[in-house]
Coordinates of C-alpha atoms in Angstrom, one line a residue:
M106 CA 169.1 115.2 85.1
L107 CA 168.2 112.6 87.7
K108 CA 164.9 110.8 87.3
Y109 CA 164.6 109.8 90.9
P110 CA 165.3 111.6 94.3
W111 CA 168.7 111.1 95.6
F112 CA 169.3 110.5 99.3
E113 CA 172.6 110.5 101.1
P114 CA 173.2 109.6 104.8
Q115 CA 174.2 112.6 106.8
A116 CA 174.8 111.1 110.3
V117 CA 174.2 108.1 112.5
L118 CA 172.2 109.4 115.4
I119 CA 172.4 106.4 117.6
K120 CA 173.1 102.7 117.6
M121 CA 170.3 100.8 119.4
S122 CA 170.3 97.5 121.2
G123 CA 168.2 95.7 118.5
W124 CA 166.7 96.2 115.1
V125 CA 164.9 99.5 114.8
T126 CA 161.3 98.6 114.2
C127 CA 159.5 101.9 114.2
M128 CA 159.9 105.6 114.7
N129 CA 157.8 108.7 114.7
Y130 CA 158.6 112.4 114.5
A131 CA 156.2 115.2 115.4
A132 CA 156.2 118.8 116.6
S133 CA 153.6 120.9 118.5
A134 CA 152.3 124.2 117.4
R135 CA 154.3 126.0 120.0
V136 CA 156.8 128.6 118.9
G137 CA 160.3 127.3 119.2
D138 CA 159.3 123.6 119.3
F139 CA 161.4 121.9 116.6
G140 CA 159.9 118.5 117.4
T141 CA 161.0 115.2 118.8
L142 CA 161.9 111.9 117.2
Y143 CA 161.0 108.7 119.1
A144 CA 162.4 105.3 117.9
A145 CA 161.9 101.8 119.3
D146 CA 163.6 98.5 118.6
A147 CA 163.1 94.8 118.8
A148 CA 164.4 94.7 122.3
A149 CA 161.6 97.0 123.5
A150 CA 164.0 100.0 124.0
I151 CA 162.6 103.4 123.3
V152 CA 164.8 106.4 122.7
K153 CA 164.1 110.1 122.4
I154 CA 166.1 112.4 120.1
N155 CA 165.7 116.2 119.8
P156 CA 167.0 118.4 116.9
C157 CA 168.9 121.5 118.0
I158 CA 169.7 124.5 115.9
V159 CA 173.3 125.6 116.3
D160 CA 173.7 128.6 114.0
G161 CA 171.9 131.0 111.6
P162 CA 168.2 131.6 110.7
N163 CA 168.3 129.2 107.7
V164 CA 170.0 126.3 109.3
W165 CA 167.1 123.9 108.4
K166 CA 168.4 124.1 104.9
E167 CA 171.8 122.9 105.9
T168 CA 171.7 119.5 107.7
S169 CA 175.3 119.9 108.8
Q170 CA 174.1 122.8 111.1
I171 CA 171.6 120.6 113.0
Q172 CA 172.6 118.6 115.9
W173 CA 170.6 115.6 117.2
K174 CA 170.7 115.1 120.9
L175 CA 169.7 112.0 122.8
T176 CA 167.6 113.4 125.7
G177 CA 166.2 110.3 127.4
A178 CA 165.6 110.3 131.2
M179 CA 166.3 106.6 131.9
K180 CA 169.8 105.0 132.1
D181 CA 169.7 101.6 130.5
P182 CA 171.3 99.1 132.9
K183 CA 172.4 96.9 130.0
L184 CA 173.7 99.5 127.6
S185 CA 175.5 102.8 127.9
M186 CA 172.6 104.8 126.5
L187 CA 169.7 106.9 127.7
L188 CA 166.2 105.6 127.2
A189 CA 163.0 107.7 126.9
F190 CA 161.2 105.3 129.2
S191 CA 162.0 102.2 131.2
R192 CA 161.6 99.0 129.3
V193 CA 158.0 97.9 130.0
H194 CA 157.1 95.9 126.9
D195 CA 157.9 92.2 127.0
R196 CA 158.3 91.9 123.2
T197 CA 159.1 93.9 120.1
V198 CA 157.6 97.4 119.9
S199 CA 155.8 97.5 116.5
H200 CA 154.4 101.0 116.4
I201 CA 155.2 104.3 118.2
R202 CA 153.3 107.6 118.0
Y203 CA 154.3 110.9 119.6
L204 CA 151.4 113.2 120.4
P205 CA 153.0 116.5 121.2
D206 CA 149.9 118.5 121.9
E207 CA 148.7 115.8 124.3
G208 CA 152.2 115.4 125.9
L209 CA 151.9 111.6 125.4
V210 CA 153.6 108.8 123.6
A211 CA 151.6 105.7 122.5
T212 CA 153.2 102.3 121.7
L213 CA 152.0 99.0 120.4
A214 CA 153.9 95.8 120.9
F215 CA 153.7 92.1 120.2
D216 CA 153.0 91.5 123.9
N217 CA 149.4 92.3 122.8
T218 CA 149.4 95.7 124.6
L219 CA 148.8 99.4 124.0
R220 CA 150.8 101.5 126.4
I221 CA 150.5 105.3 126.9
F222 CA 153.4 107.2 128.4
N223 CA 153.7 110.7 129.8
A224 CA 156.2 112.3 127.5
I225 CA 157.1 115.1 129.9
Q226 CA 157.5 113.1 133.1
A227 CA 158.8 110.0 131.3
T228 CA 156.4 107.8 133.2
L229 CA 154.0 105.0 132.1
R230 CA 150.5 106.3 132.3
C231 CA 148.5 103.2 131.5
T232 CA 148.7 99.7 129.9
V233 CA 145.9 98.2 127.9
V234 CA 145.8 94.5 127.1
N235 CA 143.9 93.5 123.9
D236 CA 141.2 91.2 125.3
T237 CA 140.2 90.1 121.8
G238 CA 143.4 88.1 121.6
G239 CA 146.5 88.9 119.5
P240 CA 148.5 92.1 119.1
F241 CA 147.3 95.5 118.0
T242 CA 148.4 96.1 114.4
G243 CA 148.1 99.9 113.9
M244 CA 147.0 103.2 115.3
E245 CA 146.0 106.7 114.2
H246 CA 145.5 109.9 116.2
D247 CA 142.3 111.9 116.1
P248 CA 143.4 115.3 117.6
V249 CA 139.9 116.8 117.3
R250 CA 138.4 114.3 119.7
S251 CA 141.6 113.5 121.6
Q252 CA 141.3 109.8 120.7
L253 CA 143.4 107.0 119.4
L254 CA 142.0 104.7 116.7
V255 CA 143.6 101.3 117.2
I256 CA 143.2 98.2 115.1
D257 CA 143.9 94.6 115.6
K258 CA 143.3 91.6 113.4
N259 CA 139.6 92.2 112.9
H260 CA 138.5 95.1 115.2
L261 CA 138.6 98.9 115.3
H262 CA 139.0 100.2 118.9
V263 CA 138.5 103.9 119.9
W264 CA 140.6 104.9 122.9
D265 CA 139.7 108.1 124.7
L266 CA 142.9 109.8 125.8
A267 CA 141.2 112.0 128.4
R268 CA 139.3 109.3 130.2
D269 CA 141.8 106.4 129.6
H270 CA 139.4 103.8 128.4
F271 CA 137.9 102.4 125.2
V272 CA 134.7 104.2 124.2
A273 CA 133.9 101.9 121.2
R274 CA 135.0 98.7 119.6
K275 CA 133.7 97.1 116.4
R276 CA 134.6 94.0 114.4
I277 CA 134.8 95.5 110.9
S278 CA 136.4 92.9 108.8
Q279 CA 136.7 89.1 108.3
H280 CA 140.2 89.7 106.9
P281 CA 143.4 90.8 108.9
L282 CA 143.7 94.5 109.3
L283 CA 147.1 95.8 108.5
A284 CA 147.2 99.6 108.8
I285 CA 145.1 102.7 109.5
F286 CA 145.6 106.3 108.2
K287 CA 143.8 109.6 108.1
S288 CA 141.6 110.2 105.1
S289 CA 140.7 113.6 103.6
G290 CA 137.1 113.7 104.9
K291 CA 136.2 114.9 108.4
G292 CA 136.3 112.0 110.8
E293 CA 137.2 109.6 108.0
F294 CA 140.0 107.0 108.2
G295 CA 141.4 104.5 105.8
I296 CA 141.9 101.0 106.9
V297 CA 144.1 98.6 105.0
S298 CA 143.2 94.9 105.0
A299 CA 144.4 92.0 102.9
G300 CA 143.5 93.0 99.3
A301 CA 141.5 96.1 100.1
V302 CA 141.5 99.7 101.4
D303 CA 138.3 100.8 103.0
I304 CA 137.3 104.3 104.1
W305 CA 135.4 104.5 107.4
K306 CA 133.6 107.5 108.8
V307 CA 133.7 107.5 112.6
E308 CA 130.6 109.2 113.8
Q309 CA 130.3 110.0 117.5
D310 CA 127.8 111.6 119.9
L311 CA 125.0 109.6 118.3
D312 CA 122.2 108.1 120.4
Y313 CA 122.3 104.9 118.5
R314 CA 124.8 102.5 116.9
I315 CA 124.5 100.7 113.6
V316 CA 125.0 96.9 113.4
L317 CA 127.2 96.3 110.4
G318 CA 127.6 93.3 108.1
G319 CA 124.0 92.2 108.3
H320 CA 120.9 91.8 106.1
T321 CA 120.8 92.8 102.5
G322 CA 117.0 93.2 102.5
P323 CA 114.5 94.7 104.9
V324 CA 114.6 93.4 108.5
V325 CA 111.4 91.5 109.2
A326 CA 111.7 90.5 112.8
L327 CA 114.1 90.5 115.8
H328 CA 114.2 88.3 118.8
A329 CA 116.3 88.6 121.9
V330 CA 116.0 86.0 124.6
N331 CA 117.8 84.2 127.5
G332 CA 118.9 80.8 126.4
A333 CA 119.6 77.8 128.6
L334 CA 122.2 78.0 131.4
G335 CA 125.7 77.2 130.1
E336 CA 128.6 75.4 131.9
S337 CA 129.3 78.6 133.8
E338 CA 125.7 78.8 135.0
A339 CA 125.4 82.1 133.2
Q340 CA 122.5 83.0 131.0
D341 CA 123.2 82.3 127.3
Y342 CA 121.7 85.3 125.6
R343 CA 120.5 84.9 122.1
V344 CA 119.9 87.6 119.4
L345 CA 118.3 86.5 116.2
S346 CA 116.9 88.3 113.1
I347 CA 115.2 87.5 109.8
G348 CA 115.0 89.6 106.7
Q349 CA 113.6 89.7 103.2
D350 CA 117.0 88.6 101.9
D351 CA 115.8 85.1 102.9
S352 CA 118.2 84.7 105.8
L353 CA 118.0 83.9 109.4
R354 CA 120.9 85.4 111.3
L355 CA 122.4 84.6 114.7
W356 CA 124.3 87.5 116.4
D357 CA 127.1 87.6 118.9
P358 CA 125.5 89.3 122.0
F359 CA 128.9 90.7 123.0
D360 CA 129.5 93.0 120.0
M361 CA 126.6 92.1 117.7
T362 CA 128.7 90.6 115.0
C363 CA 127.0 88.0 112.8
L364 CA 127.9 84.5 113.8
R365 CA 125.7 82.4 111.6
V366 CA 123.6 82.8 108.5
L367 CA 120.9 80.3 107.5
K368 CA 119.3 80.7 104.1
E369 CA 115.9 79.6 102.9
T370 CA 114.9 80.5 99.3
R371 CA 111.6 78.7 98.7
S372 CA 109.4 81.2 100.6
E373 CA 109.9 84.5 102.3
L374 CA 110.5 84.7 106.1
T375 CA 107.7 86.4 107.9
A376 CA 107.8 85.6 111.6
L377 CA 110.3 84.6 114.2
T378 CA 110.5 83.1 117.7
F379 CA 112.9 80.9 119.7
F380 CA 112.3 77.6 121.5
A381 CA 114.9 77.8 124.3
A382 CA 114.5 74.3 125.7
G383 CA 115.3 72.9 122.3
N384 CA 117.8 75.6 121.3
T385 CA 115.6 76.0 118.2
P386 CA 114.9 79.1 116.2
I387 CA 111.4 78.9 114.7
T388 CA 110.4 80.9 111.6
G389 CA 107.1 81.5 109.8
H390 CA 106.9 81.9 106.0
D391 CA 104.6 83.5 103.4
D392 CA 103.6 80.0 102.1
G393 CA 102.0 79.1 105.4
S394 CA 104.8 76.9 106.6
I395 CA 106.7 76.9 109.9
W396 CA 110.3 75.9 110.1
L397 CA 112.2 74.5 113.1
W398 CA 115.9 75.1 112.6
N399 CA 118.8 73.0 113.8
L400 CA 121.7 75.4 114.6
E401 CA 124.3 72.6 114.5
T402 CA 123.4 71.3 111.0
G403 CA 121.7 74.3 109.4
T404 CA 118.8 72.1 108.4
A405 CA 115.1 72.5 109.3
V406 CA 111.9 70.6 109.9
D407 CA 108.9 72.2 108.2
L408 CA 105.3 72.2 109.5
V409 CA 102.3 73.1 107.3
H410 CA 98.7 73.9 108.1
H411 CA 98.2 77.6 107.5
T412 CA 96.8 78.5 104.1
N413 CA 98.4 81.9 104.0
S414 CA 101.4 83.8 105.4
V415 CA 102.4 83.1 109.0
T416 CA 102.6 86.6 110.6
C417 CA 103.4 85.9 114.3
L418 CA 104.7 83.1 116.6
V419 CA 104.9 82.7 120.4
M420 CA 106.1 80.0 122.7
A421 CA 103.7 79.4 125.7
Q422 CA 104.3 77.4 128.9
V423 CA 100.6 76.3 129.2
S424 CA 101.3 73.7 132.0
Q425 CA 104.1 72.5 134.1
L426 CA 105.0 69.9 131.5
D427 CA 103.8 71.4 128.2
Q428 CA 105.5 74.3 126.3
L429 CA 103.6 74.8 123.0
L430 CA 104.0 76.9 119.9
F431 CA 101.1 79.1 118.9
S432 CA 101.1 80.5 115.4
A433 CA 98.8 82.8 113.6
G434 CA 98.6 84.4 110.1
F435 CA 96.7 86.0 107.3
D436 CA 94.2 83.1 107.2
G437 CA 92.8 84.4 110.6
C438 CA 93.6 81.0 112.2
V439 CA 95.6 80.1 115.3
C440 CA 97.4 76.8 115.3
V441 CA 98.8 75.0 118.3
W442 CA 102.0 72.8 117.9
D443 CA 104.1 70.5 119.9
V444 CA 107.5 71.3 118.6
R445 CA 109.6 68.9 120.7
I446 CA 112.0 66.7 118.7
G447 CA 113.2 63.5 120.3
A448 CA 113.6 59.8 119.8
S449 CA 109.8 59.2 120.4
T450 CA 108.5 62.7 119.7
T451 CA 107.8 64.3 116.3
P452 CA 106.6 67.9 115.9
H453 CA 102.9 67.9 115.1
L454 CA 99.7 70.0 115.1
M455 CA 97.6 69.7 118.2
H456 CA 94.7 72.0 117.6
H457 CA 93.6 74.9 115.4
W458 CA 90.7 77.3 115.3
E459 CA 89.5 80.4 113.3
A460 CA 90.1 83.2 115.8
H461 CA 89.4 86.2 113.5
P462 CA 87.0 85.1 110.7
G463 CA 87.6 86.9 107.5
S464 CA 90.5 89.0 109.0
E465 CA 94.3 88.8 109.2
I466 CA 96.0 88.2 112.5
L467 CA 99.0 90.4 113.0
S468 CA 100.1 89.8 116.6
I469 CA 99.8 87.0 119.2
L470 CA 100.9 86.9 122.8
H471 CA 100.8 84.6 125.8
D472 CA 100.1 85.8 129.3
P473 CA 101.7 83.2 131.6
M474 CA 100.0 84.7 134.8
K475 CA 96.5 84.0 133.5
N476 CA 97.5 81.4 131.0
V477 CA 95.6 83.1 128.1
I478 CA 96.4 83.7 124.5
I479 CA 95.8 87.2 123.1
T480 CA 95.4 87.9 119.4
A481 CA 94.8 91.0 117.3
G482 CA 94.8 92.0 113.7
N483 CA 93.2 93.9 110.8
D484 CA 89.7 93.8 112.4
T485 CA 90.9 96.2 115.1
V486 CA 89.7 93.7 117.8
I487 CA 91.9 92.3 120.5
K488 CA 90.7 88.8 121.6
V489 CA 91.5 86.8 124.7
W490 CA 91.5 83.0 124.7
N491 CA 91.9 80.2 127.2
A492 CA 95.3 78.6 126.5
R493 CA 94.2 75.1 127.4
L494 CA 90.6 75.0 126.2
Y495 CA 91.0 77.4 123.3
E496 CA 87.7 79.2 124.2
Q497 CA 87.3 82.9 123.8
L498 CA 87.1 84.6 127.2
G499 CA 86.7 88.2 126.1
K500 CA 87.8 91.0 123.8
H501 CA 89.0 94.6 123.8
T502 CA 87.8 97.2 121.3
G503 CA 88.8 100.8 120.7
H504 CA 91.4 100.9 118.0
I505 CA 90.2 102.4 114.7
A506 CA 92.8 100.7 112.5
P507 CA 94.6 97.3 112.4
V508 CA 96.4 96.3 115.7
T509 CA 100.0 95.5 114.7
C510 CA 101.7 94.7 118.0
L511 CA 101.1 93.7 121.7
A512 CA 103.0 93.7 124.9
L513 CA 102.3 92.7 128.5
D514 CA 103.3 94.1 131.9
G515 CA 101.5 92.3 134.7
N516 CA 97.8 92.9 134.5
F517 CA 98.3 95.6 131.9
L518 CA 98.0 94.9 128.1
I519 CA 99.6 97.4 125.8
S520 CA 98.7 97.5 122.1
G521 CA 100.0 99.4 119.1
S522 CA 98.0 100.2 116.0
E523 CA 98.1 101.7 112.5
D524 CA 95.9 104.4 114.0
C525 CA 99.3 105.7 115.5
T526 CA 98.2 105.2 119.1
V527 CA 99.5 103.1 122.0
R528 CA 96.6 101.9 124.2
L529 CA 96.8 100.6 127.7
W530 CA 94.1 98.0 128.8
D531 CA 93.3 96.4 132.1
L532 CA 93.6 92.7 131.1
V533 CA 91.3 91.8 134.0
P534 CA 88.6 92.1 132.9
A535 CA 87.9 91.8 129.1
S536 CA 84.4 92.0 127.6
R537 CA 82.3 88.9 126.9
D538 CA 79.7 88.3 124.2
G539 CA 76.3 87.3 125.6
N540 CA 76.5 83.8 124.2
M541 CA 79.8 82.9 125.9
R542 CA 79.8 80.8 129.0
P543 CA 80.9 82.7 132.2
A544 CA 84.7 82.9 132.3
A545 CA 85.4 85.4 135.1
P546 CA 87.5 87.4 135.7
F547 CA 87.2 88.5 132.1
Q548 CA 84.0 90.5 132.4
G549 CA 84.3 93.9 130.8
S550 CA 86.6 95.8 128.5
T551 CA 88.5 98.5 130.3
L552 CA 90.6 101.0 128.3
L553 CA 92.8 102.8 130.8
K554 CA 94.8 105.2 128.6
T555 CA 95.5 106.2 125.0
L556 CA 99.0 107.4 124.4
R557 CA 99.5 109.7 121.4
G558 CA 103.0 110.5 120.3
H559 CA 103.6 108.7 117.0
K560 CA 102.7 110.1 113.6
A561 CA 102.9 106.8 111.7
P562 CA 101.7 103.2 112.2
L563 CA 103.2 101.3 115.1
R564 CA 105.6 98.5 114.3
G565 CA 106.6 97.2 117.7
L566 CA 106.3 97.4 121.4
V567 CA 108.5 96.1 124.3
V568 CA 108.2 96.4 128.0
L569 CA 111.2 97.3 130.2
P570 CA 110.0 95.5 133.4
E571 CA 112.7 96.8 135.7
A572 CA 112.0 100.4 134.9
G573 CA 108.2 100.0 134.4
H574 CA 108.5 101.7 131.0
V575 CA 107.3 100.8 127.5
A576 CA 109.2 101.4 124.2
S577 CA 107.3 101.8 121.0
A578 CA 108.6 102.1 117.4
S579 CA 106.7 103.4 114.3
S580 CA 107.4 103.3 110.6
D581 CA 108.4 106.9 110.4
G582 CA 111.7 106.1 112.3
R583 CA 110.5 107.2 115.8
L584 CA 111.3 105.3 118.9
L585 CA 109.6 106.6 122.1
L586 CA 110.2 105.5 125.7
W587 CA 107.1 105.9 127.8
D588 CA 106.2 106.0 131.5
Y589 CA 102.8 104.6 130.7
S590 CA 101.5 105.0 134.2
Q591 CA 101.8 108.8 133.8
G592 CA 101.1 108.7 130.0
A593 CA 104.4 110.5 129.5
V594 CA 107.2 110.4 127.0
L595 CA 110.5 110.1 128.8
R596 CA 112.8 109.9 125.8
R597 CA 112.6 110.2 122.0
F598 CA 114.9 108.7 119.4
H599 CA 114.6 109.5 115.7
H600 CA 116.3 108.0 112.6
A601 CA 115.9 108.6 108.9
A602 CA 115.2 104.9 108.2
E603 CA 111.7 103.3 108.3
F604 CA 111.4 101.1 111.4
S605 CA 110.0 97.6 110.9
C606 CA 110.4 95.8 114.2
L607 CA 112.1 95.9 117.6
A608 CA 113.2 93.9 120.5
C609 CA 114.7 94.6 124.0
R610 CA 118.0 93.2 125.2
H611 CA 117.8 93.0 128.9
D612 CA 121.4 91.8 129.3
V613 CA 122.8 95.2 128.2
N614 CA 119.8 97.5 128.6
E615 CA 119.4 98.4 124.9
I616 CA 116.7 98.3 122.3
I617 CA 117.5 96.9 118.9
V618 CA 115.4 98.1 116.0
G619 CA 115.2 96.6 112.5
T620 CA 114.6 98.9 109.4
M621 CA 113.2 98.6 105.9
Q622 CA 116.7 99.9 104.8
N623 CA 118.3 96.6 105.8
S624 CA 120.0 97.8 109.0
I625 CA 119.8 97.0 112.7
L626 CA 120.1 99.9 115.1
R627 CA 121.1 99.7 118.7
F628 CA 119.6 102.3 121.2
P629 CA 121.1 102.3 124.7
I630 CA 118.6 103.0 127.4
D631 CA 120.9 103.0 130.5
D632 CA 120.5 106.7 131.1
A633 CA 116.8 106.9 130.6
G634 CA 115.6 108.6 133.7
D635 CA 112.2 109.7 134.9
E636 CA 112.3 113.2 133.5
V637 CA 109.1 113.8 131.6
L638 CA 109.5 115.4 128.1
D639 CA 105.8 115.8 127.6
R640 CA 102.5 114.1 128.2
N641 CA 100.5 112.6 125.4
I642 CA 97.5 111.0 127.0
V643 CA 93.9 110.7 126.3
P644 CA 91.8 109.2 129.1

């Protein structure tokens, strides 16, 4: 008895022009279709071979009764053989896949291309060049969604066969990807890399995308800004985040892969902003310190004055020459810093005052049009301050729980609170206490609207200035897009995670949200129209 299978060659089907590098056999579900074998070689030749039954109902059990016929449509000018398609690849074909139900043949080659052929008409349908650089290294077919999952060195691409374009691309590994195959679960695929096999579930038709390879602790803050102009005179977009894993992370705005991780273990990170002129991320910490990070060296300069956690930071252009950092925290104080670093300049404290005595400040904002600083916190009061003289100009009252977040749109101030409401204020005017010197136009508190739609405390607000909309996120995993002028919800998103912070990326029209479950979610807002879902407004 033999211990191993025994194979004997039965026939030589064809001698090709170069080494045979790949082949694939498949058959459709149609009655009478016995399938087709496609093979390719190092000289980029592709041949098509069909099996033919010559006699009897059980001929598949007798290989001698099967004939294999070369059925290509193209005459090779160099060799006396028929090719399935004309030679279009410039280099060796590494993978070939016949999709009988689609009537297509897909090939990958070392010329860094994916090519799709019409198998019936023997014509080239489309050519896709890998713009990440390097060749594609494997592919698998998803017949349910009519898609090809294609891998290269580090990325997974999803090609839609009906629309002829990539619908998704994600960098999924730091190590070279070698092969992809179907797994047993629905929508699951195995991807082989150096030293590992990972099972990925490809979920589609979601209204959000998950950023992978990020924080290992809750996400505390997100910041998305336009950096300085680069050599191409294009805006240098920056996306940063901090988490309770003691890391500051810099993300690639193209595909949201993590480019840089800066670690700080002495104190927890609690606040984040970015000084664009100095290309400097700035973080606040629970020990009251503020760190100015050098992205080139990974080192930081620390500033200390707060006596408790720093909860919020904002850069403010208070004059034509002066751009200052305003910080606030649990000690109820606001500190003003010059954070420029140069040969004759050292970061230093310029001024500080107790803005909310006996209360914790949770949010701070600068209004460049009126050059005022706005603060809010646990005492439920929103205060307005002169950004040059540091005098209180007015206040807004109305929230019945701590005010957690603020946003501005022209003369309108938007606030979010733990009372689960979003409130719209007329920033001109704000109320004045009787003992304050006249500081028109801040003369009276005007609450314009109260928007009700959340069922949990607010964790973030952003304004979408081009659309005139506001996005709000709450800790119960709800993200609402408002037309605040009508007091109407235009769109709702919901996720099982607990939201902790959010930011808006104006370069790609999406909102990014941090969660207490360590993830960053991306919500596209391109198709957010003006259709009103419902109205949640209290005058």
